[in-house]
Amino acid sequence: MLKIGSYEFSSRLLLGTGKYPDFDVQKEAVDVSETEILTFSVRRMNIFDANQPNFLEKLDVGKYTLLPNTAGAKTAEEAVRIAKLAKASGLCDMIKVEVIGCQKTLLPDPLETLKASEELLKEGFTVLPYTSDDVLLAKRLEELGCHAIMPGASPIGSGQGIVNPLNLRFIIEQSTVPVIVDAGIGVPSDAAMAMELGADGVLLNTAVSGAKDPVKMAQAMKLAIEAGRLGFEAGRIPKKRYATASSPTEGMSVS
């Protein structure tokens, strides 16, 4: 069970909702993923205009927890304003804090992320900050009271997978709140690896929406995350320098 603040989820896959070829493909991908959390950019949705197309109209929103994000914010002030807008619309009190500091790499601004998270915690939000794989920054965000930490595996939408597994492992080992690997996942093996490292969940979007067959990829990601979690819980065998026979040799006669 994935617990984030007062929320509980059976699925450990968080799915983004942008860049699908059309609403029907998006709906089918969401269905087969069996996700319980859908994330989206507040600034890219016409949440107050009923005349504008809205992916929420295609879904039974009662089945999902909506996770608005502050994508597009460049300062803490902007992020807080966007979060309050989402809350005022009645979507959810849970917010993914995203404050981008570099438009080329789309890496988050650590100082503005800290400021925004602190303010939103004071406002009573359930706060999930998107961050780099900076171990100390992750610790500071947890110490503020954030309800989950969301380090990127690699730059947003890059599909590079996990470029720094050591730092992700450090973040996971030190955290007492859920760690959800966010950004850069490209293929199911990336998602499985994140879970094998001990992550509590994976958030992805482009890997599914940009795939040749988004529906099949959504199903593949679901299975990869489930397999990775089971593998982590089962515990891997230690690596050894030399081979070890898989069949017992005791009692065998030697000619």
XYZ file of N, CA, C and O in Angstrom, residues 40-204:
660
model
N -1.482 16.396 -13.783
C -1.627 17.268 -14.939
C -1.201 18.674 -14.569
O -1.167 19.056 -13.388
N -0.865 19.446 -15.583
C -0.467 20.832 -15.390
C -1.708 21.713 -15.309
O -2.531 21.735 -16.224
N -1.835 22.434 -14.218
C -2.969 23.335 -14.042
C -2.974 24.404 -15.131
O -4.027 24.759 -15.676
N -1.805 24.895 -15.510
C -1.726 25.989 -16.474
C -2.122 25.556 -17.878
O -2.422 26.403 -18.721
N -2.101 24.239 -18.139
C -2.443 23.768 -19.480
C -3.880 23.277 -19.573
O -4.284 22.753 -20.605
N -4.638 23.441 -18.487
C -6.025 22.993 -18.505
C -6.971 24.166 -18.312
O -6.691 25.085 -17.545
N -8.092 24.096 -19.005
C -9.116 25.122 -18.862
C -10.123 24.666 -17.799
O -11.260 24.320 -18.097
N -9.647 24.651 -16.557
C -10.463 24.048 -15.501
C -11.700 24.869 -15.152
O -12.606 24.364 -14.502
N -11.732 26.139 -15.572
C -12.891 26.965 -15.255
C -13.755 27.264 -16.477
O -14.739 27.988 -16.371
N -13.408 26.705 -17.639
C -14.134 27.000 -18.873
C -14.768 25.723 -19.411
O -14.099 24.871 -19.990
N -16.056 25.585 -19.218
C -16.765 24.365 -19.619
C -16.809 24.185 -21.131
O -17.089 23.087 -21.626
N -16.553 25.239 -21.890
C -16.618 25.156 -23.344
C -15.331 24.637 -23.978
O -15.286 24.368 -25.174
N -14.272 24.502 -23.188
C -12.992 24.054 -23.705
C -12.832 22.542 -23.505
O -13.336 21.987 -22.533
N -12.140 21.843 -24.416
C -11.929 20.405 -24.251
C -11.146 20.112 -22.979
O -10.229 20.844 -22.617
N -11.531 19.053 -22.303
C -10.955 18.721 -21.005
C -10.895 17.205 -20.891
O -11.925 16.531 -20.995
N -9.704 16.658 -20.661
C -9.579 15.200 -20.602
C -10.387 14.606 -19.456
O -10.782 13.437 -19.493
N -10.681 15.412 -18.423
C -11.442 14.901 -17.286
C -12.850 14.483 -17.690
O -13.461 13.627 -17.041
N -13.364 15.078 -18.763
C -14.702 14.738 -19.226
C -14.775 13.307 -19.754
O -15.850 12.710 -19.805
N -13.636 12.759 -20.179
C -13.607 11.418 -20.758
C -13.430 10.337 -19.692
O -13.504 9.151 -19.991
N -13.169 10.750 -18.457
C -12.841 9.793 -17.410
C -13.865 9.832 -16.289
O -14.498 10.864 -16.041
N -14.002 8.715 -15.616
C -14.788 8.673 -14.393
C -13.876 9.168 -13.274
O -13.154 8.395 -12.652
N -13.887 10.475 -13.043
C -12.914 11.066 -12.121
C -13.095 10.579 -10.692
O -12.190 10.712 -9.866
N -14.239 9.990 -10.404
C -14.447 9.424 -9.072
C -13.535 8.249 -8.786
O -13.334 7.877 -7.626
N -12.955 7.673 -9.854
C -12.062 6.522 -9.684
C -10.626 6.944 -9.379
O -9.795 6.098 -9.047
N -10.320 8.228 -9.513
C -8.933 8.672 -9.428
C -8.751 9.794 -8.416
O -9.670 10.565 -8.148
N -7.537 9.860 -7.897
C -7.113 11.035 -7.148
C -6.348 11.910 -8.123
O -5.416 11.440 -8.792
N -6.739 13.154 -8.232
C -6.095 14.070 -9.160
C -4.935 14.783 -8.469
O -5.080 15.270 -7.343
N -3.795 14.796 -9.150
C -2.598 15.439 -8.619
C -2.209 16.591 -9.539
O -1.440 16.413 -10.485
N -2.752 17.782 -9.311
C -2.344 18.919 -10.126
C -0.879 19.254 -9.869
O -0.372 19.035 -8.767
N -0.199 19.784 -10.882
C 1.181 20.214 -10.676
C 1.341 21.670 -11.105
O 0.517 22.216 -11.824
N 2.416 22.264 -10.632
C 2.643 23.690 -10.877
C 3.592 23.918 -12.047
O 4.321 24.915 -12.076
N 3.607 22.993 -13.009
C 4.469 23.130 -14.188
C 4.282 24.490 -14.832
O 3.164 24.993 -14.957
N 5.396 25.092 -15.224
C 5.367 26.416 -15.816
C 5.797 27.490 -14.845
O 6.163 28.598 -15.253
N 5.775 27.171 -13.545
C 6.202 28.141 -12.542
C 7.719 28.281 -12.562
O 8.442 27.299 -12.668
N 8.170 29.517 -12.438
C 9.604 29.789 -12.386
C 10.034 30.329 -11.030
O 11.231 30.457 -10.760
N 9.052 30.661 -10.207
C 9.329 31.169 -8.873
C 8.399 30.491 -7.872
O 7.362 29.928 -8.245
N 8.777 30.580 -6.603
C 7.930 30.026 -5.549
C 6.570 30.711 -5.537
O 5.529 30.065 -5.356
N 6.564 32.024 -5.755
C 5.320 32.778 -5.753
C 4.363 32.277 -6.827
O 3.162 32.090 -6.576
N 4.886 32.015 -8.013
C 4.046 31.484 -9.098
C 3.505 30.109 -8.736
O 2.333 29.809 -8.976
N 4.362 29.253 -8.184
C 3.946 27.895 -7.831
C 2.830 27.916 -6.791
O 1.849 27.165 -6.898
N 2.955 28.774 -5.789
C 1.937 28.873 -4.750
C 0.622 29.367 -5.350
O -0.457 28.850 -5.026
N 0.695 30.338 -6.244
C -0.515 30.864 -6.875
C -1.228 29.785 -7.692
O -2.458 29.652 -7.634
N -0.458 28.999 -8.446
C -1.044 27.934 -9.261
C -1.681 26.873 -8.370
O -2.780 26.366 -8.649
N -1.007 26.525 -7.272
C -1.542 25.524 -6.345
C -2.861 25.977 -5.729
O -3.816 25.194 -5.620
N -2.926 27.231 -5.366
C -4.162 27.759 -4.782
C -5.296 27.776 -5.811
O -6.461 27.537 -5.470
N -4.955 28.038 -7.058
C -5.946 28.003 -8.129
C -6.526 26.597 -8.268
O -7.743 26.419 -8.403
N -5.646 25.593 -8.234
C -6.100 24.204 -8.339
C -7.003 23.831 -7.175
O -8.044 23.188 -7.349
N -6.614 24.248 -5.975
C -7.406 23.928 -4.788
C -8.759 24.620 -4.833
O -9.782 24.048 -4.471
N -8.774 25.864 -5.327
C -10.023 26.619 -5.413
C -11.007 25.983 -6.393
O -12.225 26.121 -6.256
N -10.485 25.272 -7.382
C -11.338 24.607 -8.363
C -11.934 23.318 -7.833
O -12.754 22.684 -8.496
N -11.501 22.910 -6.638
C -12.038 21.715 -6.003
C -11.428 20.424 -6.483
O -11.996 19.345 -6.270
N -10.250 20.481 -7.118
C -9.641 19.277 -7.678
C -9.067 18.364 -6.605
O -9.375 17.187 -6.547
N -8.199 18.914 -5.753
C -7.537 18.100 -4.745
C -6.673 19.013 -3.894
O -6.230 20.071 -4.355
N -6.417 18.628 -2.638
C -5.504 19.418 -1.812
C -4.076 18.887 -1.903
O -3.173 19.376 -1.233
N -3.884 17.877 -2.758
C -2.543 17.332 -2.980
C -1.946 18.048 -4.191
O -2.623 18.230 -5.197
N -0.682 18.453 -4.086
C -0.071 19.227 -5.160
C 1.355 18.761 -5.417
O 2.107 18.497 -4.491
N 1.699 18.634 -6.693
C 3.081 18.376 -7.087
C 3.732 19.735 -7.336
O 3.323 20.475 -8.230
N 4.725 20.061 -6.516
C 5.409 21.346 -6.637
C 6.515 21.220 -7.671
O 7.438 20.426 -7.521
N 6.402 22.004 -8.724
C 7.377 21.978 -9.806
C 7.761 23.418 -10.140
O 6.932 24.187 -10.635
N 9.001 23.779 -9.824
C 9.509 25.120 -10.115
C 10.777 24.951 -10.951
O 11.822 24.551 -10.441
N 10.676 25.222 -12.231
C 11.783 24.978 -13.156
C 12.771 26.149 -13.117
O 12.392 27.308 -13.214
N 14.055 25.800 -13.000
C 15.087 26.824 -12.923
C 15.890 26.992 -14.188
O 16.604 27.977 -14.346
N 15.785 26.018 -15.115
C 16.565 26.064 -16.358
C 15.694 25.555 -17.493
O 15.276 24.387 -17.481
N 15.427 26.389 -18.449
C 14.526 26.011 -19.541
C 15.152 25.022 -20.517
O 14.446 24.333 -21.250
N 16.471 24.938 -20.553
C 17.125 23.991 -21.455
C 17.082 22.569 -20.896
O 16.762 21.619 -21.608
N 17.395 22.436 -19.617
C 17.439 21.102 -18.992
C 16.148 20.758 -18.270
O 15.910 19.603 -17.934
N 15.318 21.778 -18.013
C 14.086 21.631 -17.222
C 14.365 21.072 -15.828
O 13.519 20.392 -15.238
N 15.540 21.382 -15.304
C 15.852 20.978 -13.940
C 15.199 21.951 -12.962
O 15.067 23.149 -13.241
N 14.783 21.458 -11.803
C 14.096 22.324 -10.847
C 15.040 23.281 -10.137
O 16.224 22.984 -9.946
N 14.498 24.418 -9.739
C 15.231 25.396 -8.952
C 15.135 24.970 -7.486
O 14.047 24.996 -6.899
N 16.248 24.586 -6.868
C 16.181 24.049 -5.506
C 15.696 25.058 -4.467
O 14.895 24.710 -3.593
N 16.159 26.293 -4.549
C 15.784 27.294 -3.555
C 14.303 27.657 -3.654
O 13.591 27.740 -2.644
N 13.836 27.862 -4.892
C 12.430 28.221 -5.079
C 11.511 27.045 -4.744
O 10.393 27.230 -4.249
N 11.984 25.826 -4.994
C 11.209 24.635 -4.634
C 11.043 24.547 -3.124
O 9.946 24.245 -2.617
N 12.112 24.809 -2.381
C 12.040 24.819 -0.916
C 11.062 25.882 -0.429
O 10.219 25.623 0.439
N 11.160 27.080 -0.995
C 10.285 28.176 -0.574
C 8.815 27.840 -0.837
O 7.951 28.046 0.019
N 8.535 27.349 -2.039
C 7.152 27.033 -2.399
C 6.605 25.915 -1.523
O 5.463 25.979 -1.048
N 7.411 24.893 -1.298
C 6.966 23.766 -0.473
C 6.657 24.213 0.946
O 5.639 23.815 1.538
N 7.516 25.047 1.504
C 7.303 25.541 2.866
C 6.001 26.325 2.971
O 5.215 26.135 3.917
N 5.751 27.197 2.001
C 4.537 28.007 2.027
C 3.286 27.149 1.867
O 2.284 27.345 2.576
N 3.337 26.184 0.969
C 2.163 25.342 0.725
C 1.882 24.411 1.894
O 0.725 24.078 2.169
N 2.915 23.986 2.588
C 2.708 23.194 3.804
C 1.980 24.029 4.859
O 1.075 23.533 5.543
N 2.352 25.289 4.970
C 1.671 26.186 5.912
C 0.216 26.370 5.531
O -0.645 26.571 6.401
N -0.075 26.293 4.234
C -1.444 26.477 3.742
C -2.280 25.204 3.859
O -3.460 25.190 3.521
N -1.648 24.113 4.317
C -2.390 22.879 4.543
C -2.445 21.918 3.374
O -3.223 20.958 3.379
N -1.616 22.133 2.355
C -1.571 21.228 1.208
C -0.834 19.936 1.565
O 0.026 19.913 2.451
N -1.155 18.883 0.837
C -0.333 17.676 0.822
C 0.693 17.895 -0.277
O 0.338 17.967 -1.453
N 1.960 18.034 0.095
C 2.987 18.556 -0.804
C 3.937 17.465 -1.285
O 4.542 16.750 -0.492
N 4.065 17.368 -2.615
C 4.972 16.424 -3.259
C 5.897 17.226 -4.175
O 5.516 17.566 -5.294
N 7.093 17.569 -3.725
C 7.984 18.378 -4.550
C 8.769 17.557 -5.566
O 9.332 16.503 -5.248
N 8.798 18.061 -6.795
C 9.668 17.503 -7.833
C 11.043 18.112 -7.646
O 11.192 19.330 -7.545
N 12.056 17.265 -7.591
C 13.407 17.729 -7.320
C 14.408 16.969 -8.177
O 14.052 16.009 -8.865
N 15.639 17.409 -8.136
C 16.713 16.652 -8.784
C 17.077 15.483 -7.873
O 16.424 15.243 -6.853
N 18.140 14.764 -8.214
C 18.565 13.652 -7.352
C 19.574 14.123 -6.302
O 20.431 13.360 -5.863
N 19.448 15.372 -5.877
C 20.297 15.949 -4.833
C 19.897 15.356 -3.483
O 18.786 15.582 -3.003
N 20.809 14.632 -2.881
C 20.511 13.911 -1.639
C 20.184 14.877 -0.498
O 19.236 14.660 0.272
N 20.965 15.945 -0.370
C 20.751 16.889 0.726
C 19.469 17.694 0.547
O 18.756 17.969 1.519
N 19.168 18.054 -0.689
C 17.919 18.777 -0.949
C 16.723 17.905 -0.594
O 15.750 18.378 0.006
N 16.782 16.643 -0.947
C 15.697 15.718 -0.606
C 15.495 15.661 0.911
O 14.364 15.648 1.402
N 16.609 15.654 1.649
C 16.527 15.613 3.107
C 15.908 16.892 3.655
O 15.073 16.858 4.566
N 16.295 18.036 3.112
C 15.741 19.316 3.577
C 14.229 19.378 3.315
O 13.466 19.889 4.141
N 13.807 18.892 2.172
C 12.381 18.900 1.849
C 11.598 18.001 2.805
O 10.494 18.351 3.238
N 12.167 16.865 3.133
C 11.510 15.983 4.093
C 11.436 16.645 5.465
O 10.408 16.573 6.150
N 12.515 17.295 5.865
C 12.545 17.963 7.165
C 11.529 19.094 7.251
O 11.022 19.411 8.333
N 11.214 19.716 6.108
C 10.176 20.749 6.081
C 8.806 20.163 6.425
O 7.930 20.861 6.926
N 8.625 18.884 6.089
C 7.339 18.242 6.309
C 6.646 17.781 5.048
O 5.457 17.415 5.085
N 7.371 17.782 3.926
C 6.772 17.311 2.671
C 6.305 15.869 2.812
O 6.922 15.061 3.511
N 5.230 15.546 2.127
C 4.582 14.239 2.300
C 5.165 13.155 1.410
O 4.888 11.972 1.603
N 5.943 13.539 0.409
C 6.662 12.599 -0.456
C 7.758 13.400 -1.153
O 7.668 14.630 -1.260
N 8.785 12.705 -1.617
C 9.871 13.326 -2.369
C 9.862 12.724 -3.765
O 9.732 11.504 -3.927
N 10.029 13.578 -4.791
C 9.920 13.108 -6.168
C 11.176 13.455 -6.963
O 11.192 14.400 -7.764
N 12.256 12.696 -6.773
C 13.490 12.971 -7.526
C 13.392 12.478 -8.962
O 12.805 11.432 -9.245
N 13.985 13.233 -9.876
C 13.999 12.823 -11.272
C 15.025 11.744 -11.523
O 16.115 11.739 -10.934
N 14.696 10.812 -12.415
C 15.658 9.791 -12.831
C 16.649 10.384 -13.827
O 17.827 10.030 -13.846
N 16.161 11.314 -14.652
C 16.947 12.047 -15.647
C 16.050 13.193 -16.122
O 14.897 13.298 -15.684
N 16.529 14.079 -16.997
C 15.711 15.229 -17.390
C 14.327 14.860 -17.925
O 14.141 13.817 -18.565
N 13.376 15.734 -17.659
C 11.976 15.526 -18.044
C 11.856 15.185 -19.529
O 12.397 15.880 -20.385
N 11.150 14.112 -19.821
C 10.865 13.745 -21.203
C 12.048 13.221 -21.986
O 11.919 12.950 -23.182
N 13.214 13.044 -21.347
C 14.417 12.639 -22.077
C 14.450 11.148 -22.386
O 15.120 10.719 -23.324
N 13.752 10.350 -21.589
C 13.768 8.905 -21.798
C 15.117 8.260 -21.526
O 15.360 7.123 -21.941
N 15.999 8.951 -20.815
C 17.332 8.419 -20.544
C 17.352 7.374 -19.430
O 18.360 6.705 -19.224
N 16.254 7.250 -18.711
C 16.223 6.307 -17.601
C 16.982 6.841 -16.401
O 17.186 8.046 -16.260
N 17.418 5.947 -15.533
C 18.076 6.346 -14.291
C 19.558 6.558 -14.557
O 20.299 5.602 -14.783
N 19.990 7.805 -14.514
C 21.384 8.115 -14.818
C 22.257 8.121 -13.570
O 23.479 8.050 -13.668
N 21.643 8.211 -12.393
C 22.420 8.234 -11.155
C 21.753 7.354 -10.099
O 21.181 7.856 -9.125
N 21.844 6.033 -10.262
C 21.180 5.144 -9.306
C 21.717 5.266 -7.882
O 20.993 5.038 -6.918
N 22.990 5.645 -7.753
C 23.574 5.755 -6.419
C 22.872 6.840 -5.606
O 22.496 6.628 -4.444
N 22.680 8.017 -6.205
C 21.997 9.085 -5.484
C 20.551 8.737 -5.169
O 20.041 9.054 -4.093
N 19.877 8.086 -6.109
C 18.502 7.664 -5.837
C 18.457 6.702 -4.658
O 17.585 6.800 -3.793
N 19.410 5.798 -4.614
C 19.455 4.849 -3.492
C 19.693 5.589 -2.171
O 19.067 5.282 -1.151
N 20.595 6.570 -2.185
C 20.850 7.352 -0.968
C 19.579 8.062 -0.503
O 19.268 8.092 0.691
N 18.852 8.665 -1.461
C 17.612 9.368 -1.114
C 16.599 8.405 -0.518
O 15.952 8.694 0.497
N 16.468 7.248 -1.135
C 15.517 6.238 -0.662
C 15.896 5.760 0.735
O 15.044 5.636 1.623
N 17.168 5.498 0.956
C 17.619 4.960 2.241
C 17.405 5.939 3.383
O 17.135 5.535 4.518
N 17.516 7.234 3.115
C 17.415 8.219 4.195
C 15.980 8.685 4.446
O 15.699 9.312 5.470
N 15.075 8.396 3.537
C 13.731 8.964 3.601
C 12.793 8.154 4.474
O 12.790 6.922 4.434
N 11.992 8.864 5.229
C 10.925 8.231 6.008
C 9.559 8.509 5.395
O 8.543 8.067 5.917
N 9.544 9.270 4.285
C 8.319 9.497 3.524
C 8.495 8.815 2.162
O 9.613 8.482 1.781
N 7.417 8.594 1.423
C 7.546 7.919 0.130
C 8.465 8.662 -0.828
O 8.475 9.895 -0.882
N 9.235 7.887 -1.585
C 10.070 8.428 -2.657
C 9.478 7.942 -3.977
O 9.377 6.731 -4.209
N 9.077 8.876 -4.808
C 8.451 8.549 -6.091
C 9.357 9.055 -7.198
O 9.573 10.262 -7.334
N 9.917 8.144 -7.961
C 10.840 8.535 -9.028
C 10.042 9.179 -10.156
O 9.076 8.609 -10.662
N 10.470 10.372 -10.535
C 9.687 11.195 -11.450
C 10.601 11.769 -12.524
O 11.623 12.366 -12.216
N 10.237 11.584 -13.774
C 10.912 12.188 -14.926
C 12.049 11.334 -15.468
O 12.852 10.793 -14.720
N 12.078 11.216 -16.804
C 13.180 10.561 -17.491
C 13.009 9.087 -17.770
O 13.825 8.488 -18.467
N 11.955 8.472 -17.229
C 11.710 7.049 -17.481
C 11.419 6.864 -18.973
O 10.624 7.604 -19.564
N 12.060 5.850 -19.581
C 11.872 5.637 -21.011
C 11.222 4.320 -21.365
O 10.385 4.251 -22.263
N 11.613 3.258 -20.663
C 11.129 1.914 -20.961
C 10.768 1.205 -19.658
O 11.161 1.649 -18.572
N 10.021 0.108 -19.737
C 9.618 -0.594 -18.523
C 10.780 -1.008 -17.618
O 10.641 -0.993 -16.388
N 11.922 -1.357 -18.200
C 13.057 -1.764 -17.365
C 13.536 -0.610 -16.486
O 14.047 -0.835 -15.380
N 13.382 0.647 -16.939
C 13.724 1.798 -16.113
C 12.821 1.854 -14.881
O 13.277 2.097 -13.757
N 11.534 1.656 -15.109
C 10.567 1.690 -14.009
C 10.829 0.547 -13.032
O 10.774 0.726 -11.811
N 11.114 -0.643 -13.573
C 11.408 -1.789 -12.715
C 12.656 -1.538 -11.876
O 12.703 -1.852 -10.682
N 13.668 -0.924 -12.497
C 14.908 -0.630 -11.770
C 14.659 0.341 -10.622
O 15.198 0.173 -9.522
N 13.841 1.360 -10.868
C 13.513 2.315 -9.803
C 12.882 1.607 -8.617
O 13.232 1.871 -7.456
N 11.973 0.701 -8.905
C 11.308 -0.036 -7.830
C 12.262 -1.009 -7.146
O 12.197 -1.205 -5.928
N 13.156 -1.621 -7.904
C 14.140 -2.533 -7.317
C 15.099 -1.798 -6.385
O 15.628 -2.378 -5.428
N 15.336 -0.519 -6.663
C 16.176 0.297 -5.776
C 15.472 0.595 -4.458
O 16.115 1.038 -3.500
N 14.165 0.402 -4.435
C 13.399 0.647 -3.217
C 12.462 1.824 -3.286
O 11.879 2.219 -2.261
N 12.282 2.419 -4.463
C 11.335 3.520 -4.600
C 9.930 3.044 -4.249
O 9.593 1.864 -4.402
N 9.114 3.970 -3.781
C 7.741 3.633 -3.401
C 6.780 3.737 -4.569
O 5.667 3.215 -4.506
N 7.195 4.433 -5.622
C 6.344 4.583 -6.781
C 7.101 5.242 -7.917
O 8.244 5.676 -7.752
N 6.453 5.299 -9.076
C 7.037 5.924 -10.262
C 5.971 6.793 -10.915
O 4.829 6.354 -11.098
N 6.346 8.021 -11.242
C 5.475 8.896 -12.012
C 6.069 9.040 -13.408
O 7.252 9.340 -13.553
N 5.251 8.827 -14.416
C 5.729 8.965 -15.793
C 4.613 9.461 -16.691
O 3.436 9.356 -16.363
